[in-house]
Coordinates of C-alpha atoms in Angstrom, one line a residue:
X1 CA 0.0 0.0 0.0
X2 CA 2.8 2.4 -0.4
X3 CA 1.6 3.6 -3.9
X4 CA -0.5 6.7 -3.3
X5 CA -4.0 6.0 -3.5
X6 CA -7.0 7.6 -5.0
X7 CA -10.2 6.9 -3.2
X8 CA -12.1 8.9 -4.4
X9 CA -11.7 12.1 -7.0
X10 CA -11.6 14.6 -4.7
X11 CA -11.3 19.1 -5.8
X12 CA -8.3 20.4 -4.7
X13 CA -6.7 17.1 -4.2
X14 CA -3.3 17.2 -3.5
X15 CA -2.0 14.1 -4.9
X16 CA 0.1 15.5 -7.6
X17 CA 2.0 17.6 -5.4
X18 CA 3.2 15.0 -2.9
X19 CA 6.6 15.8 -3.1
X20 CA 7.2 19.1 -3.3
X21 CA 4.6 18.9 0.1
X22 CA 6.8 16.5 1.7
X23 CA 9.9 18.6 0.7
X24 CA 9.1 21.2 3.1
X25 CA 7.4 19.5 6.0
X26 CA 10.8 17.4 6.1
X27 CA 12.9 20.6 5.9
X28 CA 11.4 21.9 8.7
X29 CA 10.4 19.3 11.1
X30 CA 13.6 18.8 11.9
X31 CA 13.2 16.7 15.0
X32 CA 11.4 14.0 14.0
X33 CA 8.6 15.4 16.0
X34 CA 4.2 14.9 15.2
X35 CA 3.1 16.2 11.8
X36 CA -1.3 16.4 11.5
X37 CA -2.9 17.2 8.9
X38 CA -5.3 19.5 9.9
X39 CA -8.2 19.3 7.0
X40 CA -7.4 15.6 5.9
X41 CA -9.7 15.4 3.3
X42 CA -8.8 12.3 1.1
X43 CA -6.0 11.5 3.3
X44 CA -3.2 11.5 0.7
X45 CA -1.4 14.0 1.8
X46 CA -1.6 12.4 5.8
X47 CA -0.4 8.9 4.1
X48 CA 2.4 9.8 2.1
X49 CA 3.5 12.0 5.5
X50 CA 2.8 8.1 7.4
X51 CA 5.7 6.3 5.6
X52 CA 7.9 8.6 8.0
X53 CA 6.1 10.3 10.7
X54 CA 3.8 9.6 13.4
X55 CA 0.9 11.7 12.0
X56 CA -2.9 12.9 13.8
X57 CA -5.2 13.8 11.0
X58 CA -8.6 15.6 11.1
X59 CA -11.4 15.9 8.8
X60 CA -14.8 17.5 10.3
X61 CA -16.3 14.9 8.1
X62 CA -17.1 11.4 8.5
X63 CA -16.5 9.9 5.1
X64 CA -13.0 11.2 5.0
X65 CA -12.0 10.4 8.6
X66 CA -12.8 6.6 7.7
X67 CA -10.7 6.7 4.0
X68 CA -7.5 8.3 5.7
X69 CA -7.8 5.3 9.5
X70 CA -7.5 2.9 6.1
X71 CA -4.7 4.6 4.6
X72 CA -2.4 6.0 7.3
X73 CA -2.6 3.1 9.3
X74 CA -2.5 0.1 6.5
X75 CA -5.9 -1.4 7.0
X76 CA -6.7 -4.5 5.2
X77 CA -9.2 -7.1 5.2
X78 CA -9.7 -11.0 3.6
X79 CA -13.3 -10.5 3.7
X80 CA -14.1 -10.3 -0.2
X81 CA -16.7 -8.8 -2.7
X82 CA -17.5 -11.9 -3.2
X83 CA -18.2 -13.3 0.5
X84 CA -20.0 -10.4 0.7
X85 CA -22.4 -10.6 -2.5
X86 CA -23.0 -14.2 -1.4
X87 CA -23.7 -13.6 2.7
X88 CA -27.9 -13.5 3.4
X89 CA -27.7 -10.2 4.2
X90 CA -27.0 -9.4 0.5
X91 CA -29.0 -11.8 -1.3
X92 CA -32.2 -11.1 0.9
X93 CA -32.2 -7.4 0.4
X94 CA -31.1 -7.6 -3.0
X95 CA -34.3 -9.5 -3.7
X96 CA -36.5 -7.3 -1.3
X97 CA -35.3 -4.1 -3.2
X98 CA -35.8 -6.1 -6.8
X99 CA -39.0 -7.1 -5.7
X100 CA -40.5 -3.5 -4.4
X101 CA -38.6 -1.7 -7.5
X102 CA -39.7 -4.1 -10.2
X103 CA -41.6 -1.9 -12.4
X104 CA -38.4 0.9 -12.7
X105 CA -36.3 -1.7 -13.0
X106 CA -38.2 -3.3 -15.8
X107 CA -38.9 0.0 -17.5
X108 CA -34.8 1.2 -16.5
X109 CA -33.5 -2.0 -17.7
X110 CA -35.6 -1.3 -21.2
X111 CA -34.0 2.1 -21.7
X112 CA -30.2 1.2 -20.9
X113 CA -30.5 -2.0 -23.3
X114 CA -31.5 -0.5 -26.6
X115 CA -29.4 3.2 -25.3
X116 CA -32.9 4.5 -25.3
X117 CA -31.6 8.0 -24.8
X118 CA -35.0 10.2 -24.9
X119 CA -36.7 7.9 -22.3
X120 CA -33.1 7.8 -19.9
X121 CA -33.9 11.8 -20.5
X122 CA -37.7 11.3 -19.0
X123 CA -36.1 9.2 -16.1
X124 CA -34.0 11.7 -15.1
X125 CA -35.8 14.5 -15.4
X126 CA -38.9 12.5 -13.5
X127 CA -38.1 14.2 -10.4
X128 CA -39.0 10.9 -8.5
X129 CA -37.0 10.6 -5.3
X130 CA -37.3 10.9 -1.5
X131 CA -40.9 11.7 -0.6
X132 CA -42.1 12.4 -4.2
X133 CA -43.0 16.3 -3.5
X134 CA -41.0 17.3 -6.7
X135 CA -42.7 15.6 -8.8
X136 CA -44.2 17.7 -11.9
X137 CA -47.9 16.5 -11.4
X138 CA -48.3 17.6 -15.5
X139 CA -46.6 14.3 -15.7
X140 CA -48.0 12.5 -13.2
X141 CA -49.1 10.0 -16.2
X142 CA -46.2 9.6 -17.6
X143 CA -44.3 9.0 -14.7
X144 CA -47.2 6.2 -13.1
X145 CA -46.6 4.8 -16.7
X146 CA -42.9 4.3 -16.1
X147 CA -43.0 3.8 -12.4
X148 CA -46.1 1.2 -11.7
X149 CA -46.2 0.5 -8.2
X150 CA -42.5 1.6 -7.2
X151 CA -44.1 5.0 -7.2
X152 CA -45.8 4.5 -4.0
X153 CA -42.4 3.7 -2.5
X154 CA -41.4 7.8 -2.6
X155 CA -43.3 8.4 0.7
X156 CA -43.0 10.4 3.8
X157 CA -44.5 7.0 5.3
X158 CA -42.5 4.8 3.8
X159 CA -39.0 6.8 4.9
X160 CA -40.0 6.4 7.9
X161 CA -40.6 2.5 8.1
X162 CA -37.2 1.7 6.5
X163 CA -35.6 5.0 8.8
X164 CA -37.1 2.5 12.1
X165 CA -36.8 -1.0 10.5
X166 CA -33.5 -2.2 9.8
X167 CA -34.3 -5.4 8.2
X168 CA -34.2 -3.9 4.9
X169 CA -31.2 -0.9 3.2
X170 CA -33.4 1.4 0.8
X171 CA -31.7 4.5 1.4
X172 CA -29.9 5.1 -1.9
X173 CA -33.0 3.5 -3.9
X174 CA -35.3 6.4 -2.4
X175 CA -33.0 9.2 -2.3
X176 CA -30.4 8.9 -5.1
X177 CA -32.0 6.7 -8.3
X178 CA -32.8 8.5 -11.1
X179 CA -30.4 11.0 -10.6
X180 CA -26.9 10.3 -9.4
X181 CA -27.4 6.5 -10.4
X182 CA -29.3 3.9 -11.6
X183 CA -32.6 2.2 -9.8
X184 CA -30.1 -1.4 -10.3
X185 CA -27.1 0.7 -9.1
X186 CA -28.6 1.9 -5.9
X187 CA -29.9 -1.9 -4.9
X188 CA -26.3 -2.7 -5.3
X189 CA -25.0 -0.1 -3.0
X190 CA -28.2 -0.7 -0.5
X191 CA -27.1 -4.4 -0.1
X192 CA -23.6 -4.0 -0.2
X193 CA -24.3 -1.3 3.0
X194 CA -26.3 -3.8 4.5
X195 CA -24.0 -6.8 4.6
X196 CA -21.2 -5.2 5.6
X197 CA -23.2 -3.8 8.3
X198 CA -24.5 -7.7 9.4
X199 CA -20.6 -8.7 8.5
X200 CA -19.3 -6.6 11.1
X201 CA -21.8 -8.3 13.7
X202 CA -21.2 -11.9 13.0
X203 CA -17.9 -12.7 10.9
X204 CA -15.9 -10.0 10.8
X205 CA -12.4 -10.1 13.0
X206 CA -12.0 -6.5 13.7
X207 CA -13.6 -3.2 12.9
X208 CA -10.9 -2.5 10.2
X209 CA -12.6 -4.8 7.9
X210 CA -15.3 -2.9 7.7
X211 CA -13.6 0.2 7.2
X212 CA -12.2 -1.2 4.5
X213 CA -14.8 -2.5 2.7
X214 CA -16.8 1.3 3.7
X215 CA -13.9 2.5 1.7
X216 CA -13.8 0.4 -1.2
X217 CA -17.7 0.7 -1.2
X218 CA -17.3 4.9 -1.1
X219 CA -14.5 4.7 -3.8
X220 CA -17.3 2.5 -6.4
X221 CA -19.7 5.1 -5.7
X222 CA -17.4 7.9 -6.3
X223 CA -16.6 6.4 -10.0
X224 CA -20.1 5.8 -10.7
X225 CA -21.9 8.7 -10.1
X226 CA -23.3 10.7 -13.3
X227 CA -22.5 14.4 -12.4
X228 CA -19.6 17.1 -13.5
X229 CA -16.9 16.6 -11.9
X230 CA -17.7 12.7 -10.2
X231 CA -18.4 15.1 -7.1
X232 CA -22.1 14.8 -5.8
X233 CA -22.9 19.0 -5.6
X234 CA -25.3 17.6 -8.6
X235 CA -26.7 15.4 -10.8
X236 CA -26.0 15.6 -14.6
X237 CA -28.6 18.1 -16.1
X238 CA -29.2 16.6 -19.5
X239 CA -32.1 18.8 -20.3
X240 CA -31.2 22.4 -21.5
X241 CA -33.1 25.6 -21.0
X242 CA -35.2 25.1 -24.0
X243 CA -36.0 21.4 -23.0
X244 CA -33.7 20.1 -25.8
X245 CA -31.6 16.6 -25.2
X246 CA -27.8 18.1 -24.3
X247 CA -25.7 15.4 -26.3
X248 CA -22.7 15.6 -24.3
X249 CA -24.5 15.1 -21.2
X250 CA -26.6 12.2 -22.3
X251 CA -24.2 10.4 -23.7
X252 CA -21.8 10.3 -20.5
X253 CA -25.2 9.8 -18.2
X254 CA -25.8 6.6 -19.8
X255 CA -22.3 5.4 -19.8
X256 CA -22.3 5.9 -16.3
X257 CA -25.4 4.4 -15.0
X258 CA -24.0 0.9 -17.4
X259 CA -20.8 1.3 -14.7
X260 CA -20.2 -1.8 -12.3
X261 CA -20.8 -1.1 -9.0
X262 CA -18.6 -4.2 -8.0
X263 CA -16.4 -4.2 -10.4
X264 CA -15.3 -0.6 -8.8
X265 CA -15.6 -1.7 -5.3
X266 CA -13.2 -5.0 -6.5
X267 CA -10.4 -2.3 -8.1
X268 CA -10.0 -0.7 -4.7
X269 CA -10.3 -3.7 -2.7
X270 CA -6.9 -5.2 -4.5
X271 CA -5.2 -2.0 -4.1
X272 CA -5.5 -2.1 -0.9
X273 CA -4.9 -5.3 -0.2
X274 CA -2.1 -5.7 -2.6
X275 CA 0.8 -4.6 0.2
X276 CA 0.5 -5.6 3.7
X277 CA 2.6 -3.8 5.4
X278 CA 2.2 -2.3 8.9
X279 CA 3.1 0.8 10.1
X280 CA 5.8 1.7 12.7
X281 CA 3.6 3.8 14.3
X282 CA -0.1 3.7 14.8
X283 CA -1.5 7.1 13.5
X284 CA -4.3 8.9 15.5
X285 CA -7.6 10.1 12.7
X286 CA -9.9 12.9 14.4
X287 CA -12.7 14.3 13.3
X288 CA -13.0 17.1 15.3
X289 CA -13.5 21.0 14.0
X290 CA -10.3 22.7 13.5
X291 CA -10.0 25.2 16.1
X292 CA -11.5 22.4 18.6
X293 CA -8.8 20.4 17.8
X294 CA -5.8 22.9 19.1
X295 CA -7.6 23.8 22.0
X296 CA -8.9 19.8 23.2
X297 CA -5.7 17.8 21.4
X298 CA -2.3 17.4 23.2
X299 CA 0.2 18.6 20.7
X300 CA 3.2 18.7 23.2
X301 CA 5.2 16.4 20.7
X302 CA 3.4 17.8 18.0
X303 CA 6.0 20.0 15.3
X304 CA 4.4 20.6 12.4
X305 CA 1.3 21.7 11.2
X306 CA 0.0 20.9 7.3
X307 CA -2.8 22.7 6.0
X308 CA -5.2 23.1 3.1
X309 CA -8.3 24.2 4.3
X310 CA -11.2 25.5 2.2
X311 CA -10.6 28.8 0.9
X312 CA -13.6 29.1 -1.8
X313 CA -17.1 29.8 -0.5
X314 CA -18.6 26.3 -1.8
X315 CA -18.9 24.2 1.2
X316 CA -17.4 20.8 0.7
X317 CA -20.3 19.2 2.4
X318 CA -22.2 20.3 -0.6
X319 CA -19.8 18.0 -3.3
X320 CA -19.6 15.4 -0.7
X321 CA -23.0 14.8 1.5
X322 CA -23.6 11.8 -0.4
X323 CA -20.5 10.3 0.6
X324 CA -21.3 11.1 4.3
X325 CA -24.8 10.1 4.1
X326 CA -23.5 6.2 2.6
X327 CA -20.9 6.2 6.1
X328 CA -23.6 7.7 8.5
X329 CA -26.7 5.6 6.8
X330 CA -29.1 7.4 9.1
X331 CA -32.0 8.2 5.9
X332 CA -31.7 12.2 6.8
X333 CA -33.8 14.7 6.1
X334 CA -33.5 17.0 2.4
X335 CA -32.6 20.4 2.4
X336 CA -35.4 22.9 0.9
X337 CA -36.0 26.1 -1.2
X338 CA -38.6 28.5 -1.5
X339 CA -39.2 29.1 -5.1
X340 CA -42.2 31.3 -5.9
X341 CA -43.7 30.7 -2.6
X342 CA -43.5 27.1 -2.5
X343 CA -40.7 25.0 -1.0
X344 CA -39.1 22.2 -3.5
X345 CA -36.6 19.8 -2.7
X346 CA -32.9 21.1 -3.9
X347 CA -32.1 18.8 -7.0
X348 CA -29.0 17.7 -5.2
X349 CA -30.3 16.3 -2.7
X350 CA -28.2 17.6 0.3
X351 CA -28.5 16.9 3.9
X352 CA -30.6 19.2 6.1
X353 CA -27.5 19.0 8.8
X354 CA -24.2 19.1 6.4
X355 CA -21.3 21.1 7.9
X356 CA -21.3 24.8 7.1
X357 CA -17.6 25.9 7.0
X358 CA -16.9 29.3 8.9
X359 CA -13.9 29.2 6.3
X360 CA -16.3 29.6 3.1
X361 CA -18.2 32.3 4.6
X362 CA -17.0 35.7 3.3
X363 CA -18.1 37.4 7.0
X364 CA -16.5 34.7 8.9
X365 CA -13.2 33.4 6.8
X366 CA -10.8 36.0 7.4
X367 CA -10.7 36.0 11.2
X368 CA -11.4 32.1 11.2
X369 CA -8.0 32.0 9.4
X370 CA -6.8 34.9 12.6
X371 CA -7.7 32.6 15.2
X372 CA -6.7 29.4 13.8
X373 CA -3.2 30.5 12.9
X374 CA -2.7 32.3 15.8
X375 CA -3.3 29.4 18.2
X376 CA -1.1 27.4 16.1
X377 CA 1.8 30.1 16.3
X378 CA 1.1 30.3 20.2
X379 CA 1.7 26.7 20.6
X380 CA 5.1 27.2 18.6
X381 CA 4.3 25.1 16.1
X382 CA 5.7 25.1 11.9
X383 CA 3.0 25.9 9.2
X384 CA 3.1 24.5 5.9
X385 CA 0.5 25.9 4.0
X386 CA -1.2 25.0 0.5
X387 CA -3.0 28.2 -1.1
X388 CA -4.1 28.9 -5.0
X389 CA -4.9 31.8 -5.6
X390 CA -8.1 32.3 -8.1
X391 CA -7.4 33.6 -11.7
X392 CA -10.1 35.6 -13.6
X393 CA -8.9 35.0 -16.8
X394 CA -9.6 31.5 -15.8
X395 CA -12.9 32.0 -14.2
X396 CA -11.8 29.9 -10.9
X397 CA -13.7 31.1 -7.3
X398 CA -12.6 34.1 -5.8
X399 CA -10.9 33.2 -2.3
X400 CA -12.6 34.3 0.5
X401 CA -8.9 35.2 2.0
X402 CA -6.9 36.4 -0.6
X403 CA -3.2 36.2 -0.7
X404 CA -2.2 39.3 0.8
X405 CA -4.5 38.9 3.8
X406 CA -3.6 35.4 4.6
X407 CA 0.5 36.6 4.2
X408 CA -0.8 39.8 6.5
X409 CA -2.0 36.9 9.1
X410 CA 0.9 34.7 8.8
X411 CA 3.4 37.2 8.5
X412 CA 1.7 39.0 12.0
X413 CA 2.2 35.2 13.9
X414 CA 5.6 34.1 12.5
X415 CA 9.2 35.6 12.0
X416 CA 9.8 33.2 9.1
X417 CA 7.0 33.3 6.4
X418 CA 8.4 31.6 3.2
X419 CA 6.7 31.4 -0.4
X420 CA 6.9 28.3 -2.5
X421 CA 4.9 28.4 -5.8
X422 CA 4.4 25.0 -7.9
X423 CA 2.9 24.6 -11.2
X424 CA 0.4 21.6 -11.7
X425 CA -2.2 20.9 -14.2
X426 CA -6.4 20.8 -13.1
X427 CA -9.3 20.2 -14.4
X428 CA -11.9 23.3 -13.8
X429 CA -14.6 22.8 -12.3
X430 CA -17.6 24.3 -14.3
X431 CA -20.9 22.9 -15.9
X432 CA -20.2 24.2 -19.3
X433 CA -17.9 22.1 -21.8
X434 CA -14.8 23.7 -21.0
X435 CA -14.5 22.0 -17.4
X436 CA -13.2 18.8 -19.6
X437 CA -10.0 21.0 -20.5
X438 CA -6.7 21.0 -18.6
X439 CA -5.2 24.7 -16.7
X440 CA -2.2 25.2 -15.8
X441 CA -2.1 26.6 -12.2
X442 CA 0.3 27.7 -9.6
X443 CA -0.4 26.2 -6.2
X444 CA 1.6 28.3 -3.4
X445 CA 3.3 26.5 -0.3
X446 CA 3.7 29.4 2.5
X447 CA 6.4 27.5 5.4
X448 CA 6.1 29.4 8.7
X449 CA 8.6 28.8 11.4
X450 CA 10.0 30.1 14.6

């Protein structure tokens, strides 16, 4: 497991800066001491920093704090897709969900066959998810046509049964089909959730086998989803304005609800598994919020700080929730708008409790930044820092610090604030064509020391 690994694609990752990253955390933790990563994300950065540190990472959020206990600290499991496609748990919710969804799945199955690419437009803009209130009752005929009885599965009621009674996984079937994947797709995720879940009780050895196979479950729904970007801030919208077929967008929606599910969850499975080594240490994973963390966390062998915290004011709950809602399992409720008096369900389908960061607020970022460095400066610890600045010409998000104001904040904590700029390739992100071309960028490492 010493190759870096992609869980799942993740903006802003860092994985193609690795080095130069590592270059000057080792040039300044010159003792050997603690490094965390503070904002962990995908945990690339925290397991490349593994291999020779002990490291503490944090992540506010759930779905990352599980991918980076797998990868800073080696996990690995025997327990295969295969045992797991095979247990009871699988095969008798697999058939439930079959059973209750037949009708879509007859009709879905139909449309992906013969490429069907009008109808797989009608399925997805259908609107039919979660409790059925965005439903366009102008095609309320249409939609029974297609639906049959899984219609009357979209339900306040019925969220509630399957929110009480475990014996049967429905969440991504109710809140996610026809959108971010296929009706078959989401039975697939629902019964791999819910034997891993029954695994954990009755075969599994330890609790890192089920992080595992979490992980290599969140890493098959992360290559499967059909949105911009494989991030989940939304759906592929293959409808334009004037309620004409987008080709692009069609085409790449139906190649990614004919994705494997397994076959995706098997890739990550054999990297992971494919090195066994252990670490020296045994690395610490948090999942505290940032501030809490300085003030609640003994960092007296702690030497270094790394951070890349959010700097744009898109909430990474928002690309993510989807991810957090497959750890957590726990059917929440769906954010909703006002729209000409009337309150519709957001099309991405976000949590009603995802984490808003104080760091993407415009009112709020600039002394969140203050406090946050200046705790870490009174503990006497190094800062290395990732920062990009935004680019007009290039349409990227304006910062909500900008470079002078976080060098005004790092320069007023530290005697030694030093400026590294790398050049990388990214992909931007946008829904318009152009997010498919490459930009070159300069990503800035500021090193703070005493």
């Amino acid at each position: 497991m010493e190759e870096n690994i992609r869980v799942i694609q993740y903006l802003g990752s860092k994985l193609k800066l690795l080095d130069e990253i590592k270059e000057e955390i080792d040039r300044v933790t010159v003792n050997k001491g603690i490094v965390v990563d503070l904002f962990a994300g995908t945990g690339v950065v925290a397991s490349c920093l593994a291999r020779d540190y002990k490291v503490i990472a944090n992540d506010i959020q759930a779905y990352s704090s599980l991918i980076t206990t797998v990868l800073i600290n080696n996990l690995h499991t025997d327990v295969t897709y295969e045992e797991l496609a095979s247990s009871q748990s699988y095969i008798k919710n697999k058939n439930s969900l079959e059973n209750l969804f037949r009708d879509i799945l007859v009709y879905e199955s139909t449309v992906l066959s013969n490429e069907d690419y009008e109808k797989l437009a009608l399925l997805c803009e259908s609107n039919v998810f979660y409790n059925g209130k965005n439903i366009d009752k102008k095609k309320q005929k249409e939609i029974s046509m297609m639906f049959g009885k899984s219609l009357e599965l979209f339900s306040e009621e019925k969220i509630e049964y399957f929110r009480q009674n475990k014996d049967i996984y429905a969440l991504f079937s109710l809140y996610y089909s026809n959108s971010y994947f296929s009706v078959e797709q989401c039975i697939e995720i629902d019964s791999l959730r819910k034997a891993i879940d029954d695994l954990s009780d009755e075969k599994l050895q330890s609790s890192d086998d089920k992080k595992v196979l979490l992980v290599c479950l969140l890493h098959a729904v992360s290559e499967c989803v059909s949105s911009v970007g494989k991030n989940f801030a939304q759906p592929i919208k293959v409808i334009d304005g004037k309620g004409k077929i987008k080709k692009f967008a069609i085409t790449r929606c139906m190649r990614d609800r004919k994705m494997s599910i397994n076959e995706a969850f098997k890739s990550m499975w054999n990297e992971i598994n494919s090195e066994r080594k252990t670490r020296e240490e045994t690395n610490e994973v948090l999942k505290l919020d940032a501030a809490k963390f300085i003030d609640e966390v003994d960092l007296s062998k702690v030497e270094t700080f790394y951070l890349d915290p959010p700097y744009t004011i898109d909430h990474y709950s928002r690309f993510y929730h989807v991810l957090e809602t497959l750890v957590a399992y726990d059917y929440p409720e769906l954010e909703e708008k006002t729209f000409h008096g009337k309150k519709y369900l957001m099309n991405g389908r976000y949590r009603n409790d995802r984490v808003q960061s104080n760091y993407c607020i415009p009112s709020k970022g600039k002394n969140e930044f203050s406090l946050l460095i200046k705790k870490i400066a009174e503990k006497r610890k190094n800062i290395v820092l990732s920062y990009s600045d935004s680019d007009d010409d290039k349409d990227t998000r304006k910062r909500v610090v900008s470079k002078d104001e976080l060098l005004e904040i790092l320069s007023e904590n530290y005697p030694v604030v030093e400026q590294k700029n790398i050049s990388h390739k990214y992909r931007k992100l946008s829904s318009k064509d152009s997010n498919r071309k490459e930009y070159e960028d300069s990503e800035l490492l500021f090193v703070c020391h005493f």
